[in-house]
Amino acid sequence: MHIHEFQEMMRQLYFKRDIERGVDGTYNWLVDEVAELGEELKKQTDKEATEKEFADVIAWLASLANVMGIDLEKAAISKYNLKCPKCHKAPCQCTF
Ligand SMILES: [Zn+2]
């Protein structure tokens, strides 16, 4: 399944609810899910629970993109097209 197909599946499952919740409400859910992922990473005890938190983050990111009319796959690939968008190398050679 491609990112676009996942986003379309999320649209079919949740678009009506997402559009009613709106940008701010959907963004707040995404932030909450990222925080839950962070809590799960601190525990590092249950890989299945961690996977579920990753799933929630990408699901809410897709929902927010649907509300905003953003094609996630197009956005991701146009910025990260086989090379680092900063140094234009693969793998990235940026200094930190
Ligand atoms: Zn780089």
XYZ file of C-alpha atoms and ligand atoms in Angstrom:
97
model
C 0.000 0.000 0.000
C 1.304 3.433 -0.964
C 0.998 6.539 1.203
C -1.662 7.863 -1.175
C -3.721 4.677 -0.803
C -3.437 4.809 2.993
C -4.574 8.448 2.969
C -7.509 7.548 0.702
C -8.480 4.701 3.063
C -8.442 7.159 5.970
C -10.601 9.517 3.900
C -13.158 6.775 3.313
C -13.162 5.794 6.993
C -13.102 9.189 8.695
C -13.454 12.166 6.326
C -16.952 13.139 7.454
C -15.888 13.185 11.109
C -12.539 14.808 10.297
C -14.108 17.664 8.346
C -16.615 18.285 11.164
C -13.753 18.379 13.711
C -11.831 20.762 11.457
C -8.162 21.678 11.168
C -7.566 22.761 14.789
C -9.357 19.785 16.342
C -7.669 17.279 14.049
C -4.265 18.891 14.608
C -4.805 18.684 18.384
C -5.529 14.956 18.069
C -2.328 14.505 16.044
C -0.318 16.323 18.731
C -1.888 14.136 21.446
C -0.986 11.007 19.478
C 2.612 12.193 19.012
C 2.786 12.739 22.793
C 1.450 9.212 23.363
C 4.124 7.859 21.004
C 6.719 9.747 23.045
C 5.442 8.181 26.265
C 5.550 4.746 24.675
C 9.150 5.322 23.495
C 10.197 6.184 27.064
C 8.776 2.870 28.307
C 10.327 0.761 25.510
C 8.756 -2.371 26.915
C 6.064 -3.415 24.461
C 6.890 -3.317 20.731
C 3.281 -4.038 19.728
C 2.037 -1.065 21.764
C 4.749 1.102 20.188
C 3.679 0.006 16.701
C 0.097 0.986 17.504
C 1.227 4.461 18.542
C 3.129 4.848 15.260
C -0.067 3.774 13.469
C -2.104 6.391 15.338
C 0.371 9.139 14.394
C 0.321 8.346 10.670
C -3.487 7.923 10.770
C -4.005 11.362 12.326
C -1.423 12.909 9.990
C -3.390 11.470 7.050
C -6.654 12.778 8.529
C -5.184 16.263 8.922
C -3.863 16.160 5.350
C -7.356 15.159 4.165
C -8.947 18.077 5.996
C -6.341 20.415 4.470
C -6.618 18.926 0.955
C -2.923 17.974 1.024
C -1.703 14.910 -0.903
C 0.752 13.447 1.638
C 2.538 11.214 -0.842
C 3.023 14.034 -3.328
C 4.223 16.371 -0.570
C 6.631 13.814 0.908
C 8.112 12.683 -2.411
C 8.462 16.179 -3.805
C 10.476 17.230 -0.740
C 12.367 13.971 -0.049
C 12.986 12.733 -3.586
C 15.760 10.162 -3.028
C 18.076 12.778 -1.520
C 18.324 15.080 1.478
C 16.490 18.349 0.715
C 19.256 20.354 2.483
C 22.528 18.898 1.205
C 21.031 17.166 -1.882
C 23.026 13.997 -1.103
C 22.023 10.381 -0.438
C 22.696 9.419 2.232
C 22.557 12.817 3.915
C 25.939 14.458 4.502
C 24.695 17.378 6.606
C 26.740 18.180 9.686
C 24.914 18.392 13.002
Zn 21.587 16.422 4.339
